[in-house]
Short mmCIF file of C-alpha atoms in Angstrom, two decimals:
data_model
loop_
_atom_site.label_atom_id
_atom_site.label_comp_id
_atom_site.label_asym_id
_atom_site.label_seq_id
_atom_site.Cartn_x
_atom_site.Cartn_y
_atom_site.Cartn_z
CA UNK A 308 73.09 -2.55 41.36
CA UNK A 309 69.80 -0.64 40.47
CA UNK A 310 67.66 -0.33 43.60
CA UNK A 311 65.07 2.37 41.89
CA UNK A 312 61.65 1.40 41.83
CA UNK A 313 60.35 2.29 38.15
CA UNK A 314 57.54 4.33 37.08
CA UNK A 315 55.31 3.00 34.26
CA UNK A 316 55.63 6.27 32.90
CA UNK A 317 56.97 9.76 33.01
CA UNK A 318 54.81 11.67 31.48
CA UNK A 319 51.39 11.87 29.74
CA UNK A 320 49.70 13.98 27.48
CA UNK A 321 46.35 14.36 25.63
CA UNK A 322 46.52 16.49 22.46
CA UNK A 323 43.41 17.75 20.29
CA UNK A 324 42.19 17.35 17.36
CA UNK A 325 43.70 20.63 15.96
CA UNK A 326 47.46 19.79 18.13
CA UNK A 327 46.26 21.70 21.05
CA UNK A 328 46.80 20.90 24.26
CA UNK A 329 44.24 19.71 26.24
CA UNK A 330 45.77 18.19 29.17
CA UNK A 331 49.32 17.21 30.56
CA UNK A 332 50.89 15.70 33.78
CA UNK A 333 54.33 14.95 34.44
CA UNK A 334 55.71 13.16 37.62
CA UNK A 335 58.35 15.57 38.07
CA UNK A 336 56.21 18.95 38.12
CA UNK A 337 59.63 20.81 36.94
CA UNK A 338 60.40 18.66 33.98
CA UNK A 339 56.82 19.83 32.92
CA UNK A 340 58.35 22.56 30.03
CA UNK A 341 61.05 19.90 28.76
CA UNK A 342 58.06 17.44 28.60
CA UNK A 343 55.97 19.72 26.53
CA UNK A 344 58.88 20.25 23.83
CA UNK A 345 59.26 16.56 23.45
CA UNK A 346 55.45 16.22 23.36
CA UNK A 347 54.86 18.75 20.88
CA UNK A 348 57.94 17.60 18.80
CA UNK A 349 56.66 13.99 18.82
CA UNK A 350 53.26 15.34 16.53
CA UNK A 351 55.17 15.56 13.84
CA UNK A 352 55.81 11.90 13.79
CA UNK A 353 52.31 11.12 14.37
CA UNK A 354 51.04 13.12 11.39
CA UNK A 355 53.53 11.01 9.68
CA UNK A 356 52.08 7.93 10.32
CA UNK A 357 48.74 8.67 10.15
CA UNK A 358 49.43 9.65 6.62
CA UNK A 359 51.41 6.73 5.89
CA UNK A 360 48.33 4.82 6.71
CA UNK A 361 46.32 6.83 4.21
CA UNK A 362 48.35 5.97 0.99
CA UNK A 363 48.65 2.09 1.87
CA UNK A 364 44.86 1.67 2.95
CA UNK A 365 44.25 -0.98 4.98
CA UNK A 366 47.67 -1.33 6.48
CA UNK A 367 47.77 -0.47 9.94
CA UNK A 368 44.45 0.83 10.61
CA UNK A 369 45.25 0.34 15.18
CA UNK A 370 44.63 3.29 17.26
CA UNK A 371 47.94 2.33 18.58
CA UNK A 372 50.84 4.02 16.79
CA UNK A 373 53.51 1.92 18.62
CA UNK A 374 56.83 4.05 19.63
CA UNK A 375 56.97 7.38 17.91
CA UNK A 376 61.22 8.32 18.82
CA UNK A 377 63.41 7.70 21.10
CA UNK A 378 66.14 9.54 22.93
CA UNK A 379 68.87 9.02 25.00
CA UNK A 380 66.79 9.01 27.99
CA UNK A 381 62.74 8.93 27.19
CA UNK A 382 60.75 7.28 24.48
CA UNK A 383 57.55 8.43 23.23
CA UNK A 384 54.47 6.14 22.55
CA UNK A 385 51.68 8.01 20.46
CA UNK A 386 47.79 6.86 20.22
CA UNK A 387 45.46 8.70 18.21
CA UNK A 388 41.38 7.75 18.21
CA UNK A 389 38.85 8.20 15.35
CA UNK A 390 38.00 11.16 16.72
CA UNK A 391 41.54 12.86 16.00
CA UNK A 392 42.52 12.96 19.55
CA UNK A 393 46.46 12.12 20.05
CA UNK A 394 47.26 10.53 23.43
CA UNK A 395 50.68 11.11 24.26
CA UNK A 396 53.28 8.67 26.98
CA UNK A 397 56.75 9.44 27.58
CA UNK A 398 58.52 6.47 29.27
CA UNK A 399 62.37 6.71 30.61
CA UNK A 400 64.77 4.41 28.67
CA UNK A 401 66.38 3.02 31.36
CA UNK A 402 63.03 1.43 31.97
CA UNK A 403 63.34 -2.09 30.00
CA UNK A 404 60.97 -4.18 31.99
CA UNK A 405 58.56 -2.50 30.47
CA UNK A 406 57.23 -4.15 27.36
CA UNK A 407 54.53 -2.77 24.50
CA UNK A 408 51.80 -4.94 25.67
CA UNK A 409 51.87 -2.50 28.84
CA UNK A 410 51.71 0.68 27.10
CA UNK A 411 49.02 -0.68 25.11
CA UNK A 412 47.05 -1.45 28.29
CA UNK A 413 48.04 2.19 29.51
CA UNK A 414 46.70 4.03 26.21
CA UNK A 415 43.28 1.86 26.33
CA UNK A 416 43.06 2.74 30.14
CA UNK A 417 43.73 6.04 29.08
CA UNK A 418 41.23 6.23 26.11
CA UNK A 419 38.42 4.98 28.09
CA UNK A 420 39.48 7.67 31.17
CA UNK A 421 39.06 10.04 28.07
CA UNK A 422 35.47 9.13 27.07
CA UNK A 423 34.31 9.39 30.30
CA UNK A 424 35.37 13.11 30.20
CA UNK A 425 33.47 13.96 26.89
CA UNK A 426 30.49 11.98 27.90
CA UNK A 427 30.22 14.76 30.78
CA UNK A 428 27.92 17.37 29.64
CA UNK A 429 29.32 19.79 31.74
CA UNK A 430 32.23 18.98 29.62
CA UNK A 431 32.92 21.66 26.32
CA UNK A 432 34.78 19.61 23.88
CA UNK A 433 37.26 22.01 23.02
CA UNK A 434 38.30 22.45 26.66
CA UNK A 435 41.09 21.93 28.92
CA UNK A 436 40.74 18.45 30.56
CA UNK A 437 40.07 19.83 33.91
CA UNK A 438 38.40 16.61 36.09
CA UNK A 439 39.92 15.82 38.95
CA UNK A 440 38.98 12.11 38.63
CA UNK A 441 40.88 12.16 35.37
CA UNK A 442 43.97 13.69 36.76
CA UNK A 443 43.89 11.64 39.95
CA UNK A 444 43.39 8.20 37.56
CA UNK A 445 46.07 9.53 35.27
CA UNK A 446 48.48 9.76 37.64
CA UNK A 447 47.92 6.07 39.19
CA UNK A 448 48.72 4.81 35.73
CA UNK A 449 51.97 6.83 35.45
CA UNK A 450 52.93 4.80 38.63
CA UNK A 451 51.95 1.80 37.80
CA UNK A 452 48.73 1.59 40.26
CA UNK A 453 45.58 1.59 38.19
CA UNK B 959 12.87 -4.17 26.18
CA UNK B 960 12.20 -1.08 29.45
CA UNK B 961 15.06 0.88 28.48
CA UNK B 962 14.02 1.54 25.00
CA UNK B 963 10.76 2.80 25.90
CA UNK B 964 12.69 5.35 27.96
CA UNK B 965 14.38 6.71 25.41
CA UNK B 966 11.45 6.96 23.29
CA UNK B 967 8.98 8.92 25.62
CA UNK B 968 12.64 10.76 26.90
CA UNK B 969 12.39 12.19 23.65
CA UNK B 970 8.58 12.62 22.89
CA UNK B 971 8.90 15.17 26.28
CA UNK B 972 11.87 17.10 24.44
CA UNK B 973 10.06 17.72 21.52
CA UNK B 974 7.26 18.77 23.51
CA UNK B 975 9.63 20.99 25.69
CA UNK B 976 11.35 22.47 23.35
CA UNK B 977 8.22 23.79 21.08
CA UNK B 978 6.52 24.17 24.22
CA UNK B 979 9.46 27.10 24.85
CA UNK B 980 10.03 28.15 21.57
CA UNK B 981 6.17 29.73 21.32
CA UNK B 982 6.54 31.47 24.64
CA UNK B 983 9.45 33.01 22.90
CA UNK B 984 7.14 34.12 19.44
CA UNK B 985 9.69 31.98 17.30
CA UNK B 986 6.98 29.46 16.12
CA UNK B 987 7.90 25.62 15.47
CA UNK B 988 11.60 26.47 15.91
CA UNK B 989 13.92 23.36 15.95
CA UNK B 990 17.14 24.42 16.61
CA UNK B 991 16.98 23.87 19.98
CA UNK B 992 16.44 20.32 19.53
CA UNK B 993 18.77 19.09 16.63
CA UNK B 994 21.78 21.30 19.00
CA UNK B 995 20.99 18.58 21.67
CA UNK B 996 20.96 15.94 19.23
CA UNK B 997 24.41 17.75 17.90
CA UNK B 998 25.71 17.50 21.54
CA UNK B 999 24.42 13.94 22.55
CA UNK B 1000 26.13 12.68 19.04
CA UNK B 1001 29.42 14.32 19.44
CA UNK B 1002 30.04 12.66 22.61
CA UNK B 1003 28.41 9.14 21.90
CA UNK B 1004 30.79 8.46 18.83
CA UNK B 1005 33.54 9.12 21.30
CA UNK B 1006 32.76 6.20 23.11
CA UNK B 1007 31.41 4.29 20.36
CA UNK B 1008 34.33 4.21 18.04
CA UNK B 1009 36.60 3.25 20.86
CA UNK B 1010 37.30 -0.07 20.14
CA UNK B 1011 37.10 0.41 16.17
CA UNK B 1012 40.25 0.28 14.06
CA UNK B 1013 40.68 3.86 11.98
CA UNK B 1014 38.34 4.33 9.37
CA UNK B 1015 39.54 4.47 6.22
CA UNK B 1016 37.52 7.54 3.80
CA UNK B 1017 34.61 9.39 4.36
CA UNK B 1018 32.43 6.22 2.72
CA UNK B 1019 33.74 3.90 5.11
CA UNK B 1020 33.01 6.52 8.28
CA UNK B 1021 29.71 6.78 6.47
CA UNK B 1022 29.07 3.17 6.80
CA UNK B 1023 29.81 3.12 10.21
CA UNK B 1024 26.88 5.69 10.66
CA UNK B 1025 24.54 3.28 9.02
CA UNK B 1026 25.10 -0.30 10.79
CA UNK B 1027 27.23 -0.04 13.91
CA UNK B 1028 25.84 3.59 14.86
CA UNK B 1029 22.55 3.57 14.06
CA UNK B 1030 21.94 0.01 15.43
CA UNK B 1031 23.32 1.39 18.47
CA UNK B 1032 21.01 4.30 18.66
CA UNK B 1033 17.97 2.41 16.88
CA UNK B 1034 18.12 -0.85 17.30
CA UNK B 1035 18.41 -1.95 14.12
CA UNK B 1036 20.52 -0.66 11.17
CA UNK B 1037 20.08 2.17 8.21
CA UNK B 1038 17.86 0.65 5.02
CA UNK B 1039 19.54 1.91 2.64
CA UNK B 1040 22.22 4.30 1.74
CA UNK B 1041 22.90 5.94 -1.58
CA UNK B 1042 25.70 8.89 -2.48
CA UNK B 1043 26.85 10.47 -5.81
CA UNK B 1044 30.35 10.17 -4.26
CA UNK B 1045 30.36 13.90 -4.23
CA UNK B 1046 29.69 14.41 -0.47
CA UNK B 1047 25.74 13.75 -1.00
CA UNK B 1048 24.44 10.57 0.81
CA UNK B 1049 20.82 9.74 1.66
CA UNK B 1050 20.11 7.19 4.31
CA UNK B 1051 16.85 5.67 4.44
CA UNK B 1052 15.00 4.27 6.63
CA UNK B 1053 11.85 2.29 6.17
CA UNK B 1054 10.72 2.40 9.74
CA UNK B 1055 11.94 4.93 11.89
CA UNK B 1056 11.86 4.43 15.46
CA UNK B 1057 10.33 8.17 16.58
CA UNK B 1058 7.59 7.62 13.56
CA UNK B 1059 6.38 4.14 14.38
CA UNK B 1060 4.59 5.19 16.89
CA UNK B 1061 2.30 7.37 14.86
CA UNK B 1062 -0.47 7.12 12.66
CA UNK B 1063 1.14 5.01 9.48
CA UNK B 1064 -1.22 7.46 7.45
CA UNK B 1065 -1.35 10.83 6.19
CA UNK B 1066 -2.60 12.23 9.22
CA UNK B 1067 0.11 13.45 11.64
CA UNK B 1068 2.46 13.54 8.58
CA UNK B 1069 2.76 17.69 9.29
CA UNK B 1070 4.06 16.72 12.47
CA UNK B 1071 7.06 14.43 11.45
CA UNK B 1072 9.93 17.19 11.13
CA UNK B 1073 9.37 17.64 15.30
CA UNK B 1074 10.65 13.87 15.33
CA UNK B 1075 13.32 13.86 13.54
CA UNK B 1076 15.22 17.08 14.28
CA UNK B 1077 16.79 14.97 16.84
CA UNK B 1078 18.46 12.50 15.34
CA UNK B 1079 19.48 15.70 12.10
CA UNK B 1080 21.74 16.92 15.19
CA UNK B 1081 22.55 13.31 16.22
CA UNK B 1082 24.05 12.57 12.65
CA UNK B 1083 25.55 15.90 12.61
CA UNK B 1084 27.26 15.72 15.79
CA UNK B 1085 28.57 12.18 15.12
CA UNK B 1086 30.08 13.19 12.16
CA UNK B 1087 31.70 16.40 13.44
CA UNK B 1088 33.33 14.93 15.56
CA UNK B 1089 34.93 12.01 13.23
CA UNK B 1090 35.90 14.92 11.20
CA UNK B 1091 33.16 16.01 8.82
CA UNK B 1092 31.44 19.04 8.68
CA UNK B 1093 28.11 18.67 7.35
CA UNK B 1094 24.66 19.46 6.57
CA UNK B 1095 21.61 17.29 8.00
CA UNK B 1096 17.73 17.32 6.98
CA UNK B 1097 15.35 15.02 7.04
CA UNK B 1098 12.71 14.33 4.93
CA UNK B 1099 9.51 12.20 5.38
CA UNK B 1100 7.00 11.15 2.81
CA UNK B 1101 4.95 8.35 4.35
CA UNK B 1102 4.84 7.81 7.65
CA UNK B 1103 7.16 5.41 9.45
CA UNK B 1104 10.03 5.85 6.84
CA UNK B 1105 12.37 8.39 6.27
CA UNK B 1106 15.04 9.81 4.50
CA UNK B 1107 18.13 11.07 5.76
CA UNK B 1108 20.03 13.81 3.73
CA UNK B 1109 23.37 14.57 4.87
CA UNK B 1110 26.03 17.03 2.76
CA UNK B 1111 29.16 17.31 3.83
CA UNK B 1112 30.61 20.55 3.33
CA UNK B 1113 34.19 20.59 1.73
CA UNK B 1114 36.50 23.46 2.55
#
């Protein structure tokens, strides 16, 4: 009944140490605005858990947060590194073939995309991730073709 | 191993550059330069470095990442020893200290030592920034190939 090809994911987003932005891309360029509420609203959670993790050292001490919330029709993965940076994936519900051992690949494709970026000298810390590459790559995993 | 020695005279030509510049510019033996490009290279190396490294848990266990995995990265081989008052002091020393072996083991060049380790001040510094801490690096050396590592982290 379901002929759509599914997207690994329909949105991504890097967030800063202090919840800035840094860098965001969206499949659909017009959901972009919607994406940003829901990406911004997910911090929350994540500050959550991190501090969770605080008070019961030793618990889960993964870079991985697992799935932050879920709506009717996206749920929201967060990843956050040592260095305070929050990766952000918003995948559509309807997509059930995908399991957490693929968003887990997706964040550690993504982290490693990320490092490359900072290891740029070029590259101001507190900046906008503006690389090509990393935009190009970025996309590819949203579709399911890195 | 080739790629160590790279490294080593990499650095030998900053210092030179960099003191080289700063007496053109009349600001004698200035450093800064130096431990900001230590600051820089630091900042991004514990990017990559801590990739694959489950969240640390305090400041002391960040700390002790500094000393093995960090500095055994940088240096081949890890931190000596490390002491702290638990009050955001800690001193890392170590006994032979790979810009210093090089030198005269005697008293001799021992005015010279702060050029070698300005570096890694910024190095330390930068790494630590980045994880989170804002600190305060110097270095102190009393006999040559050893050296002490001061860092204070600065609590808001």
């Amino acid at each position: 009944m379901n002929t759509t090809v599914f997207n690994m994911a329909v949105c991504i987003a890097v967030v800063g140490k202090e919840n800035s932005p840094k860098y965001i891309s969206c499949l659909h360029p017009e959901q972009e605005l919607q994406f940003q509420l829901k990406v911004h609203t997910s911090l929350d959670v994540v500050e959550e858990k991190l501090s969770s993790v605080g008070k019961t050292s030793g618990d889960v001490r993964e870079l991985y947060l697992g799935l932050l919330y879920s709506t009717e029709e996206h749920k929201i993965f967060g990843y956050v590194t040592n260095t305070k940076i929050k990766f952000i994936i918003v995948v559509e519900s309807s997509n059930t073939l995908l399991r957490d051992n693929e968003v887990r690949m997706m964040f550690r494709k993504l982290h490693s995309l990320y490092t490359d970026v900072v290891c740029n000298p070029f590259y101001i810390p507190c900046d906008h991730v503006i690389s090509t590459n990393f935009d190009t790559t970025v996309k590819n995993i949203m579709t399911g073709n890195a | 191993m080739a790629d160590e020695v790279l490294f080593e005279l990499l650095h030998s030509e900053l210092v030179s550059y960099v003191l080289k510049n700063s007496e053109k510019d009349k600001k004698h033996g200035d450093l800064s330069t130096l431990e900001y490009v230590g600051f820089s290279a630091g900042y991004r190396i514990i990017e990559r470095l801590t990739k694959e490294w489950p969240r640390f848990k305090d400041e002391l266990d960040t700390m002790k990442f500094i000393c093995t995995d960090f500095w055994s990265s940088i240096n081949k081989k890890q931190i000596d020893n490390l002491r702290t008052n638990h009050q955001g002091v800690y001193v890392l020393q170590d006994n032979a200290f790979r810009f210093l072996t090089r030198l005269s083991a005697g008293r001799q060049y021992l005015e010279m030592a702060p050029k070698y380790v300005a570096f890694t001040c910024g190095l330390i510094r930068g790494a630590l920034s980045n994880l989170g801490i804002n600190s305060m690096v110097t270095a102190e050396v009393q006999s040559m190939p050893a050296c002490k590592f001061h860092i204070q982290v600065q609590r808001i």
